[in-house]
Tab-separated table of N, CA, C and O in Angstrom:
chain	number	residue	atom	x	y	z
A	6	UNK	N	12.590	-0.403	13.065
A	6	UNK	CA	11.369	-0.636	13.390
A	6	UNK	C	10.654	0.917	12.087
A	6	UNK	O	11.678	1.879	12.448
A	7	UNK	N	10.202	1.296	11.625
A	7	UNK	CA	9.401	2.515	11.509
A	7	UNK	C	7.908	2.835	11.911
A	7	UNK	O	7.432	1.678	12.068
A	8	UNK	N	7.507	4.052	12.210
A	8	UNK	CA	6.222	4.366	12.641
A	8	UNK	C	5.239	4.431	11.217
A	8	UNK	O	5.985	5.529	10.561
A	9	UNK	N	4.116	3.878	10.765
A	9	UNK	CA	3.504	4.764	9.484
A	9	UNK	C	2.010	4.927	9.953
A	9	UNK	O	2.066	4.830	10.566
A	10	UNK	N	1.520	5.904	9.307
A	10	UNK	CA	-0.232	7.069	9.193
A	10	UNK	C	-0.009	6.771	7.845
A	10	UNK	O	0.146	6.956	6.964
A	11	UNK	N	-1.454	6.076	7.652
A	11	UNK	CA	-2.283	6.277	6.649
A	11	UNK	C	-2.962	7.716	6.351
A	11	UNK	O	-3.804	7.776	7.415
A	12	UNK	N	-3.395	7.371	5.054
A	12	UNK	CA	-4.383	8.737	5.229
A	12	UNK	C	-4.695	8.660	3.344
A	12	UNK	O	-5.025	7.988	2.631
A	13	UNK	N	-6.231	9.425	3.456
A	13	UNK	CA	-6.779	8.725	2.449
A	13	UNK	C	-8.244	8.622	1.845
A	13	UNK	O	-8.439	8.278	0.872
A	14	UNK	N	-8.029	7.962	3.154
A	14	UNK	CA	-10.188	6.977	3.013
A	14	UNK	C	-11.157	6.804	2.694
A	14	UNK	O	-10.735	8.573	3.133
A	15	UNK	N	-11.748	6.441	1.884
A	15	UNK	CA	-12.915	6.968	2.420
A	15	UNK	C	-14.033	6.326	2.126
A	15	UNK	O	-13.638	5.262	1.461
A	16	UNK	N	-15.321	6.694	1.432
A	16	UNK	CA	-15.814	6.012	0.091
A	16	UNK	C	-16.460	7.336	-1.243
A	16	UNK	O	-16.352	8.227	-1.026
A	17	UNK	N	-16.497	6.180	-1.948
A	17	UNK	CA	-16.212	6.589	-3.415
A	17	UNK	C	-16.919	5.503	-4.504
A	17	UNK	O	-17.673	4.869	-3.388
A	18	UNK	N	-18.241	6.175	-5.245
A	18	UNK	CA	-18.444	5.660	-5.564
A	18	UNK	C	-17.782	4.945	-7.167
A	18	UNK	O	-17.099	4.816	-7.593
A	19	UNK	N	-18.609	3.883	-7.544
A	19	UNK	CA	-17.287	2.260	-8.024
A	19	UNK	C	-17.258	3.818	-9.827
A	19	UNK	O	-18.546	4.318	-9.944
A	20	UNK	N	-16.074	3.187	-10.060
A	20	UNK	CA	-15.884	3.795	-11.356
A	20	UNK	C	-15.131	5.256	-10.987
A	20	UNK	O	-14.427	6.146	-11.807
A	21	UNK	N	-14.623	5.181	-9.360
A	21	UNK	CA	-14.232	7.030	-8.710
A	21	UNK	C	-12.489	7.052	-9.098
A	21	UNK	O	-12.571	5.315	-8.708
A	22	UNK	N	-11.959	7.586	-7.798
A	22	UNK	CA	-10.619	7.441	-7.703
A	22	UNK	C	-10.594	8.127	-6.300
A	22	UNK	O	-10.577	8.522	-5.602
A	23	UNK	N	-9.721	7.338	-5.829
A	23	UNK	CA	-9.175	7.687	-4.439
A	23	UNK	C	-7.020	7.668	-4.667
A	23	UNK	O	-6.929	6.890	-4.943
A	24	UNK	N	-6.593	8.403	-3.774
A	24	UNK	CA	-4.701	8.573	-3.650
A	24	UNK	C	-4.447	8.110	-2.404
A	24	UNK	O	-5.015	9.398	-1.348
A	25	UNK	N	-4.265	6.784	-1.815
A	25	UNK	CA	-3.499	7.242	-0.553
A	25	UNK	C	-2.656	7.462	0.055
A	25	UNK	O	-1.770	7.207	-1.166
A	26	UNK	N	-1.803	7.473	1.412
A	26	UNK	CA	-1.018	8.192	1.462
A	26	UNK	C	-0.416	7.309	2.693
A	26	UNK	O	-1.028	6.735	3.635
A	27	UNK	N	0.794	7.240	3.381
A	27	UNK	CA	1.190	6.463	4.512
A	27	UNK	C	3.011	7.273	4.130
A	27	UNK	O	3.484	7.036	3.944
A	28	UNK	N	2.309	8.028	5.502
A	28	UNK	CA	4.040	9.203	5.764
A	28	UNK	C	4.163	7.662	7.446
A	28	UNK	O	3.981	8.182	7.795
A	29	UNK	N	6.142	7.945	7.126
A	29	UNK	CA	7.026	7.064	7.937
A	29	UNK	C	7.226	8.248	8.322
A	29	UNK	O	7.814	9.155	8.467
A	30	UNK	N	7.977	7.936	9.652
A	30	UNK	CA	8.790	8.671	10.985
A	30	UNK	C	10.117	7.917	11.161
A	30	UNK	O	9.757	6.275	10.351
A	31	UNK	N	11.211	8.662	11.363
A	31	UNK	CA	12.173	7.687	11.420
A	31	UNK	C	13.378	7.810	10.088
A	31	UNK	O	13.032	8.674	9.226
A	32	UNK	N	14.452	7.452	10.005
A	32	UNK	CA	15.493	7.707	8.546
A	32	UNK	C	15.939	6.140	7.977
A	32	UNK	O	16.303	6.486	7.478
A	33	UNK	N	14.403	5.655	8.236
A	33	UNK	CA	15.118	4.131	7.250
A	33	UNK	C	13.986	4.109	6.331
A	33	UNK	O	14.177	2.998	5.882
A	34	UNK	N	13.370	5.345	6.331
A	34	UNK	CA	12.440	5.225	4.765
A	34	UNK	C	12.666	4.820	4.177
A	34	UNK	O	12.853	3.872	2.938
A	35	UNK	N	13.884	5.691	3.479
A	35	UNK	CA	14.853	5.234	1.858
A	35	UNK	C	15.281	4.154	2.088
A	35	UNK	O	15.684	3.315	0.919
A	36	UNK	N	15.699	3.632	2.995
A	36	UNK	CA	16.309	2.125	3.384
A	36	UNK	C	14.938	0.644	3.120
A	36	UNK	O	15.757	-0.744	3.134
A	37	UNK	N	14.252	1.154	3.195
A	37	UNK	CA	12.782	0.256	3.006
A	37	UNK	C	12.133	0.089	1.756
A	37	UNK	O	11.702	0.713	1.425
A	38	UNK	N	12.163	-1.378	1.946
A	38	UNK	CA	10.294	-1.915	0.950
A	38	UNK	C	8.869	-1.525	1.447
A	38	UNK	O	9.396	-2.000	2.576
A	39	UNK	N	8.795	-0.907	0.398
A	39	UNK	CA	7.174	-0.583	0.829
A	39	UNK	C	6.344	-1.303	0.552
A	39	UNK	O	6.395	-1.432	-1.522
A	40	UNK	N	5.309	-1.224	0.817
A	40	UNK	CA	3.381	-2.290	0.407
A	40	UNK	C	2.673	-1.882	1.080
A	40	UNK	O	2.775	-0.878	2.289
A	41	UNK	N	1.859	-2.181	0.093
A	41	UNK	CA	0.122	-1.982	0.409
A	41	UNK	C	0.001	-3.182	0.516
A	41	UNK	O	-0.459	-3.702	-0.253
A	42	UNK	N	-1.580	-3.576	1.767
A	42	UNK	CA	-1.741	-4.635	1.415
A	42	UNK	C	-3.569	-4.293	2.283
A	42	UNK	O	-3.601	-2.413	2.474
A	43	UNK	N	-4.337	-5.022	1.931
A	43	UNK	CA	-5.864	-4.718	2.389
A	43	UNK	C	-6.418	-6.013	3.077
A	43	UNK	O	-6.349	-7.084	2.995
A	44	UNK	N	-7.535	-5.575	3.618
A	44	UNK	CA	-8.542	-6.759	4.012
A	44	UNK	C	-9.591	-6.110	4.441
A	44	UNK	O	-10.662	-5.034	4.703
A	45	UNK	N	-10.801	-7.068	3.779
A	45	UNK	CA	-11.928	-7.420	3.503
A	45	UNK	C	-12.306	-8.166	4.864
A	45	UNK	O	-11.968	-8.762	5.112
A	46	UNK	N	-13.731	-6.978	4.988
A	46	UNK	CA	-14.573	-8.583	6.454
A	46	UNK	C	-14.682	-9.686	6.246
A	46	UNK	O	-14.761	-10.062	4.736
A	47	UNK	N	-14.208	-9.897	6.346
A	47	UNK	CA	-14.041	-11.461	6.763
A	47	UNK	C	-13.342	-12.143	6.018
A	47	UNK	O	-13.309	-14.011	5.784
A	48	UNK	N	-11.861	-11.980	5.979
A	48	UNK	CA	-11.689	-12.471	4.281
A	48	UNK	C	-9.803	-11.802	5.305
A	48	UNK	O	-9.821	-10.851	6.449
A	49	UNK	N	-8.335	-12.641	4.824
A	49	UNK	CA	-7.957	-12.794	5.418
A	49	UNK	C	-6.631	-10.978	4.287
A	49	UNK	O	-7.263	-10.749	3.568
A	50	UNK	N	-6.055	-10.870	5.594
A	50	UNK	CA	-5.365	-9.644	4.385
A	50	UNK	C	-4.221	-10.151	3.470
A	50	UNK	O	-4.085	-11.741	3.371
A	51	UNK	N	-4.575	-9.354	1.944
A	51	UNK	CA	-3.929	-9.702	1.354
A	51	UNK	C	-2.966	-8.548	0.191
A	51	UNK	O	-3.135	-7.248	0.851
A	52	UNK	N	-1.864	-9.096	-0.555
A	52	UNK	CA	-1.085	-8.204	-0.541
A	52	UNK	C	-1.910	-7.246	-1.980
A	52	UNK	O	-2.548	-8.155	-3.102
A	53	UNK	N	-1.495	-5.995	-2.365
A	53	UNK	CA	-1.893	-5.023	-2.759
A	53	UNK	C	-0.905	-4.955	-3.785
A	53	UNK	O	-0.800	-4.996	-5.433
A	54	UNK	N	-0.076	-4.417	-3.257
A	54	UNK	CA	1.680	-3.246	-4.053
A	54	UNK	C	2.601	-3.480	-3.372
A	54	UNK	O	2.357	-3.258	-2.048
A	55	UNK	N	3.616	-3.674	-4.289
A	55	UNK	CA	5.423	-3.198	-3.785
A	55	UNK	C	5.928	-2.460	-4.431
A	55	UNK	O	5.965	-2.212	-5.967
A	56	UNK	N	7.415	-1.297	-3.590
A	56	UNK	CA	7.808	-0.650	-4.578
A	56	UNK	C	9.234	-0.921	-3.838
A	56	UNK	O	9.651	-0.598	-3.104
A	57	UNK	N	10.699	-0.962	-4.831
A	57	UNK	CA	11.287	-1.065	-4.466
A	57	UNK	C	12.223	0.459	-3.588
A	57	UNK	O	11.312	1.509	-3.293
A	58	UNK	N	13.265	0.254	-3.379
A	58	UNK	CA	13.513	1.581	-2.290
A	58	UNK	C	14.027	2.436	-2.991
A	58	UNK	O	13.096	3.426	-3.056
A	59	UNK	N	14.074	2.703	-4.550
A	59	UNK	CA	14.243	3.724	-5.239
A	59	UNK	C	13.081	4.639	-5.984
A	59	UNK	O	13.186	5.296	-6.672
A	60	UNK	N	11.894	3.418	-5.957
A	60	UNK	CA	10.644	3.810	-6.892
A	60	UNK	C	11.001	3.368	-8.572
A	60	UNK	O	10.149	2.908	-8.852
A	61	UNK	N	11.786	2.735	-8.090
A	61	UNK	CA	12.297	2.334	-10.004
A	61	UNK	C	11.087	0.503	-9.915
A	61	UNK	O	11.557	0.770	-11.170
A	62	UNK	N	11.332	0.104	-9.531
A	62	UNK	CA	10.672	-1.171	-9.671
A	62	UNK	C	9.363	-0.854	-8.741
A	62	UNK	O	8.740	-0.686	-8.060
A	63	UNK	N	8.099	-2.150	-9.257
A	63	UNK	CA	6.873	-2.080	-8.717
A	63	UNK	C	6.323	-3.322	-9.268
A	63	UNK	O	6.451	-4.095	-9.898
A	64	UNK	N	5.443	-4.118	-8.224
A	64	UNK	CA	4.796	-4.625	-8.587
A	64	UNK	C	3.915	-4.851	-7.662
A	64	UNK	O	3.192	-4.408	-6.896
A	65	UNK	N	2.425	-5.602	-8.651
A	65	UNK	CA	1.076	-5.323	-8.120
A	65	UNK	C	0.436	-6.985	-8.577
A	65	UNK	O	1.291	-7.798	-8.723
A	66	UNK	N	-0.663	-6.849	-7.345
A	66	UNK	CA	-1.443	-8.100	-7.445
A	66	UNK	C	-2.222	-8.040	-8.824
A	66	UNK	O	-2.910	-6.891	-9.572
A	67	UNK	N	-2.869	-9.634	-9.130
A	67	UNK	CA	-3.484	-9.404	-10.598
A	67	UNK	C	-4.653	-8.549	-10.102
A	67	UNK	O	-5.126	-8.113	-11.433
A	68	UNK	N	-5.169	-8.625	-9.539
A	68	UNK	CA	-5.786	-7.831	-8.981
A	68	UNK	C	-6.267	-6.053	-9.091
A	68	UNK	O	-7.882	-5.521	-9.386
A	69	UNK	N	-5.956	-5.302	-9.373
A	69	UNK	CA	-5.539	-3.881	-8.929
A	69	UNK	C	-4.462	-4.148	-9.979
A	69	UNK	O	-4.395	-2.534	-10.410
A	70	UNK	N	-3.920	-4.401	-11.059
A	70	UNK	CA	-2.502	-4.514	-11.837
A	70	UNK	C	-3.741	-3.571	-13.432
A	70	UNK	O	-4.842	-3.673	-13.745
A	71	UNK	N	-3.309	-2.279	-13.672
A	71	UNK	CA	-3.947	-1.198	-14.489
A	71	UNK	C	-4.702	-0.142	-13.500
A	71	UNK	O	-5.427	0.597	-15.112
A	72	UNK	N	-4.312	-0.690	-12.800
A	72	UNK	CA	-6.013	0.342	-12.006
A	72	UNK	C	-5.087	1.137	-10.524
A	72	UNK	O	-5.300	2.307	-11.068
A	73	UNK	N	-4.599	0.540	-10.206
A	73	UNK	CA	-3.702	1.006	-9.062
A	73	UNK	C	-2.110	1.663	-9.685
A	73	UNK	O	-1.770	0.501	-10.390
A	74	UNK	N	-2.030	2.177	-8.932
A	74	UNK	CA	-0.457	2.349	-8.819
A	74	UNK	C	0.980	3.180	-7.800
A	74	UNK	O	-0.210	4.063	-6.582
A	75	UNK	N	1.901	2.757	-7.068
A	75	UNK	CA	2.122	2.827	-5.306
A	75	UNK	C	3.123	3.116	-6.847
A	75	UNK	O	3.686	3.312	-7.243
A	76	UNK	N	3.529	4.895	-5.726
A	76	UNK	CA	4.647	5.534	-5.801
A	76	UNK	C	5.027	5.655	-4.284
A	76	UNK	O	5.112	5.354	-3.791
A	77	UNK	N	6.684	6.305	-4.517
A	77	UNK	CA	6.803	6.824	-3.374
A	77	UNK	C	8.243	7.928	-3.172
A	77	UNK	O	8.286	8.554	-4.442
A	78	UNK	N	7.766	8.524	-2.334
A	78	UNK	CA	8.902	9.948	-2.550
A	78	UNK	C	9.802	10.441	-0.897
A	78	UNK	O	9.132	10.240	0.112
A	79	UNK	N	10.678	10.005	-1.367
A	79	UNK	CA	11.422	9.506	-0.361
A	79	UNK	C	12.251	11.100	0.311
A	79	UNK	O	12.406	10.697	1.546
A	80	UNK	N	12.322	12.011	-0.362
A	80	UNK	CA	12.081	13.504	0.483
A	80	UNK	C	11.175	13.410	1.752
A	80	UNK	O	11.480	14.390	2.515
A	81	UNK	N	9.892	12.973	1.386
A	81	UNK	CA	8.479	13.245	2.158
A	81	UNK	C	7.990	12.552	3.041
A	81	UNK	O	7.515	12.530	3.689
A	82	UNK	N	9.680	10.935	3.151
A	82	UNK	CA	8.895	9.851	3.410
A	82	UNK	C	7.411	9.045	3.244
A	82	UNK	O	7.124	8.783	4.378
A	83	UNK	N	7.030	9.281	2.155
A	83	UNK	CA	5.649	9.211	2.166
A	83	UNK	C	5.958	8.389	0.695
A	83	UNK	O	6.394	8.658	-0.174
A	84	UNK	N	4.936	7.253	0.935
A	84	UNK	CA	4.212	6.030	0.381
A	84	UNK	C	3.092	6.618	-0.686
A	84	UNK	O	2.609	7.112	0.505
A	85	UNK	N	2.864	6.599	-1.790
A	85	UNK	CA	1.631	6.461	-2.274
A	85	UNK	C	0.845	5.116	-3.182
A	85	UNK	O	1.544	4.516	-3.967
A	86	UNK	N	-0.367	5.001	-2.454
A	86	UNK	CA	-1.702	4.615	-3.578
A	86	UNK	C	-2.234	4.980	-4.363
A	86	UNK	O	-3.108	5.404	-4.004
A	87	UNK	N	-2.262	4.823	-4.957
A	87	UNK	CA	-3.032	6.050	-6.394
A	87	UNK	C	-3.892	4.567	-6.811
A	87	UNK	O	-3.924	3.901	-8.160
A	88	UNK	N	-5.302	4.790	-6.943
A	88	UNK	CA	-6.305	3.687	-7.259
A	88	UNK	C	-6.940	4.771	-7.764
A	88	UNK	O	-8.012	5.940	-8.074
A	89	UNK	N	-7.220	3.811	-9.838
A	89	UNK	CA	-8.480	4.968	-9.734
A	89	UNK	C	-9.354	3.550	-10.274
A	89	UNK	O	-9.695	2.344	-10.335
A	90	UNK	N	-10.535	3.794	-11.305
A	90	UNK	CA	-11.913	2.577	-11.365
A	90	UNK	C	-11.875	1.808	-10.493
A	90	UNK	O	-12.162	0.572	-10.674
A	91	UNK	N	-12.024	2.487	-9.334
A	91	UNK	CA	-12.340	1.854	-8.649
A	91	UNK	C	-14.189	0.572	-7.753
A	91	UNK	O	-14.419	0.805	-9.216
A	92	UNK	N	-14.001	-0.352	-7.742
A	92	UNK	CA	-15.105	-1.162	-7.831
A	92	UNK	C	-15.355	-1.994	-6.525
A	92	UNK	O	-14.585	-1.528	-5.598
A	93	UNK	N	-16.817	-2.699	-6.378
A	93	UNK	CA	-17.508	-2.386	-5.002
A	93	UNK	C	-15.704	-3.756	-4.383
A	93	UNK	O	-15.732	-3.640	-2.880
A	94	UNK	N	-15.548	-4.320	-4.534
A	94	UNK	CA	-15.001	-5.456	-4.177
A	94	UNK	C	-13.201	-4.774	-3.981
A	94	UNK	O	-12.769	-5.586	-2.919
A	95	UNK	N	-13.282	-3.537	-4.569
A	95	UNK	CA	-11.566	-3.394	-3.739
A	95	UNK	C	-12.212	-2.264	-1.976
A	95	UNK	O	-10.873	-1.923	-1.434
A	96	UNK	N	-13.542	-2.842	-1.637
A	96	UNK	CA	-13.685	-2.208	-0.495
A	96	UNK	C	-12.837	-3.078	0.466
A	96	UNK	O	-12.717	-4.149	0.483
A	97	UNK	N	-12.262	-2.732	1.440
A	97	UNK	CA	-11.907	-3.084	2.641
A	97	UNK	C	-11.048	-2.089	3.629
A	97	UNK	O	-10.604	-0.908	2.871
A	98	UNK	N	-9.679	-2.316	4.397
A	98	UNK	CA	-9.183	-1.592	5.411
A	98	UNK	C	-7.678	-1.369	4.064
A	98	UNK	O	-7.101	-2.987	4.434
A	99	UNK	N	-7.176	-0.707	3.921
A	99	UNK	CA	-5.994	-0.891	3.316
A	99	UNK	C	-4.672	-0.315	4.702
A	99	UNK	O	-4.868	1.089	4.604
A	100	UNK	N	-3.574	-1.550	4.508
A	100	UNK	CA	-1.903	-1.060	5.289
A	100	UNK	C	-1.057	-0.986	4.381
A	100	UNK	O	-1.101	-1.362	3.654
A	101	UNK	N	-0.250	-0.117	4.637
A	101	UNK	CA	0.944	0.110	4.502
A	101	UNK	C	1.958	-0.332	5.194
A	101	UNK	O	1.809	-0.755	6.282
A	102	UNK	N	2.939	-1.019	4.347
A	102	UNK	CA	4.076	-1.094	5.833
A	102	UNK	C	5.607	-1.164	5.183
A	102	UNK	O	5.777	-0.817	3.875
A	103	UNK	N	6.605	-1.995	6.077
A	103	UNK	CA	8.275	-1.293	5.605
A	103	UNK	C	8.846	-1.955	6.082
A	103	UNK	O	8.050	-3.420	6.945
A	104	UNK	N	9.823	-2.674	4.725
A	104	UNK	CA	10.301	-3.925	5.217
A	104	UNK	C	11.523	-3.022	5.431
A	104	UNK	O	12.089	-2.981	4.318
A	105	UNK	N	12.122	-2.832	7.145
A	105	UNK	CA	13.436	-2.230	6.701
A	105	UNK	C	14.597	-2.722	6.442
A	105	UNK	O	14.525	-3.977	6.643
A	106	UNK	N	15.508	-2.262	5.038
A	106	UNK	CA	16.353	-2.680	5.462
A	106	UNK	C	16.200	-4.706	4.126
A	106	UNK	O	17.914	-4.051	3.776
A	107	UNK	N	14.974	-4.487	3.860
A	107	UNK	CA	15.192	-5.252	2.554
A	107	UNK	C	15.930	-4.488	1.563
A	107	UNK	O	15.652	-3.927	1.227
A	108	UNK	N	15.937	-5.624	0.519
A	108	UNK	CA	16.308	-5.167	-1.055
A	108	UNK	C	15.834	-6.209	-1.783
A	108	UNK	O	15.586	-5.887	-3.153
A	109	UNK	N	14.774	-6.991	-0.910
A	109	UNK	CA	14.169	-7.816	-1.218
A	109	UNK	C	12.794	-8.050	-2.165
A	109	UNK	O	12.173	-7.621	-0.624
A	110	UNK	N	11.651	-7.841	-2.852
A	110	UNK	CA	10.617	-7.821	-3.145
A	110	UNK	C	9.530	-8.892	-1.852
A	110	UNK	O	9.962	-9.614	-2.356
A	111	UNK	N	8.647	-8.192	-1.434
A	111	UNK	CA	8.179	-9.842	-1.538
A	111	UNK	C	6.537	-9.555	-0.959
A	111	UNK	O	5.680	-8.333	-0.682
A	112	UNK	N	5.480	-10.277	-1.714
A	112	UNK	CA	4.254	-10.363	-1.871
A	112	UNK	C	3.461	-11.076	-0.263
A	112	UNK	O	2.341	-10.388	0.156
A	113	UNK	N	4.471	-10.803	0.318
A	113	UNK	CA	3.993	-12.216	1.996
A	113	UNK	C	4.533	-10.990	2.690
A	113	UNK	O	4.891	-10.652	3.420
A	114	UNK	N	3.226	-11.003	4.094
A	114	UNK	CA	2.967	-9.869	5.227
A	114	UNK	C	4.426	-10.340	5.686
A	114	UNK	O	3.917	-9.405	6.486
A	115	UNK	N	4.000	-11.299	6.351
A	115	UNK	CA	5.600	-12.028	7.168
A	115	UNK	C	6.747	-10.825	7.267
A	115	UNK	O	7.407	-11.255	8.263
A	116	UNK	N	7.206	-10.821	5.969
A	116	UNK	CA	8.293	-10.524	5.573
A	116	UNK	C	8.568	-8.718	6.196
A	116	UNK	O	9.413	-8.215	6.621
A	117	UNK	N	7.564	-7.986	6.476
A	117	UNK	CA	7.160	-6.500	6.954
A	117	UNK	C	6.797	-6.570	8.483
A	117	UNK	O	6.295	-7.282	8.947
A	118	UNK	N	8.284	-5.687	8.567
A	118	UNK	CA	8.488	-5.745	9.722
A	118	UNK	C	7.426	-4.280	10.950
A	118	UNK	O	7.408	-4.371	11.916
A	119	UNK	N	6.528	-4.016	10.475
A	119	UNK	CA	5.664	-2.522	10.386
A	119	UNK	C	4.891	-2.005	9.987
A	119	UNK	O	4.706	-1.800	8.318
A	120	UNK	N	3.413	-1.567	9.920
A	120	UNK	CA	2.906	-1.984	10.034
A	120	UNK	C	1.551	-0.385	10.015
A	120	UNK	O	1.801	0.335	11.626
A	121	UNK	N	1.466	-0.030	9.312
A	121	UNK	CA	0.413	1.184	9.693
A	121	UNK	C	-1.492	1.261	10.326
A	121	UNK	O	-1.413	-0.161	10.256
A	122	UNK	N	-1.455	1.921	11.000
A	122	UNK	CA	-3.444	1.679	11.324
A	122	UNK	C	-4.319	0.844	10.238
A	122	UNK	O	-4.840	0.695	11.329
A	123	UNK	N	-4.601	1.864	9.148
A	123	UNK	CA	-5.142	0.946	7.870
A	123	UNK	C	-5.962	2.492	8.443
A	123	UNK	O	-5.986	3.052	8.794
A	124	UNK	N	-6.129	2.787	6.519
A	124	UNK	CA	-7.264	3.552	6.420
A	124	UNK	C	-8.610	2.537	5.685
A	124	UNK	O	-8.142	2.016	4.738
A	125	UNK	N	-9.748	3.364	5.739
A	125	UNK	CA	-11.429	2.091	5.467
A	125	UNK	C	-11.275	3.185	3.782
A	125	UNK	O	-11.298	3.916	3.456
A	126	UNK	N	-11.046	2.029	3.208
A	126	UNK	CA	-11.607	2.599	1.389
A	126	UNK	C	-13.023	1.536	1.648
A	126	UNK	O	-13.425	0.519	1.603
A	127	UNK	N	-14.347	2.085	0.791
A	127	UNK	CA	-15.565	1.677	0.260
A	127	UNK	C	-15.448	2.453	-0.360
A	127	UNK	O	-15.721	3.558	-0.703
A	128	UNK	N	-16.565	1.025	-1.452
A	128	UNK	CA	-16.860	1.366	-2.980
A	128	UNK	C	-18.359	0.940	-3.522
A	128	UNK	O	-18.218	-0.370	-2.884
A	129	UNK	N	-18.771	2.469	-3.523
A	129	UNK	CA	-20.653	1.845	-4.040
A	129	UNK	C	-20.380	1.832	-4.744
A	129	UNK	O	-19.934	2.162	-5.748
A	130	UNK	N	-21.532	1.059	-5.158
A	130	UNK	CA	-22.205	0.474	-6.297
A	130	UNK	C	-22.919	1.196	-7.068
A	130	UNK	O	-24.054	1.977	-6.077
């Protein structure tokens, strides 16, 4: 497992942008599939995006495709989520997650074995 710490959340108006960061401890970051998930009040946690070990491949939920970009810097043990054209329905707690040692993409939260504490993103209309 790795320990993950998210940052970068906040309050933004609709149409605005935010960049979330998630920094991992330990030496397993570069061997991990990384993902972002979000959970809105009263809803289940949902997949947002995932990125492979090298950063060369990404997958997005349809709801964020074209607006969000996931990237990673293995030298800094950090994964990012760049969010643009934010909408009120993007309001949620955002979590990063690591699937250590995996080479298979997954949008299923149960595959990920390490989670951050979450960062709140609020988009006002």
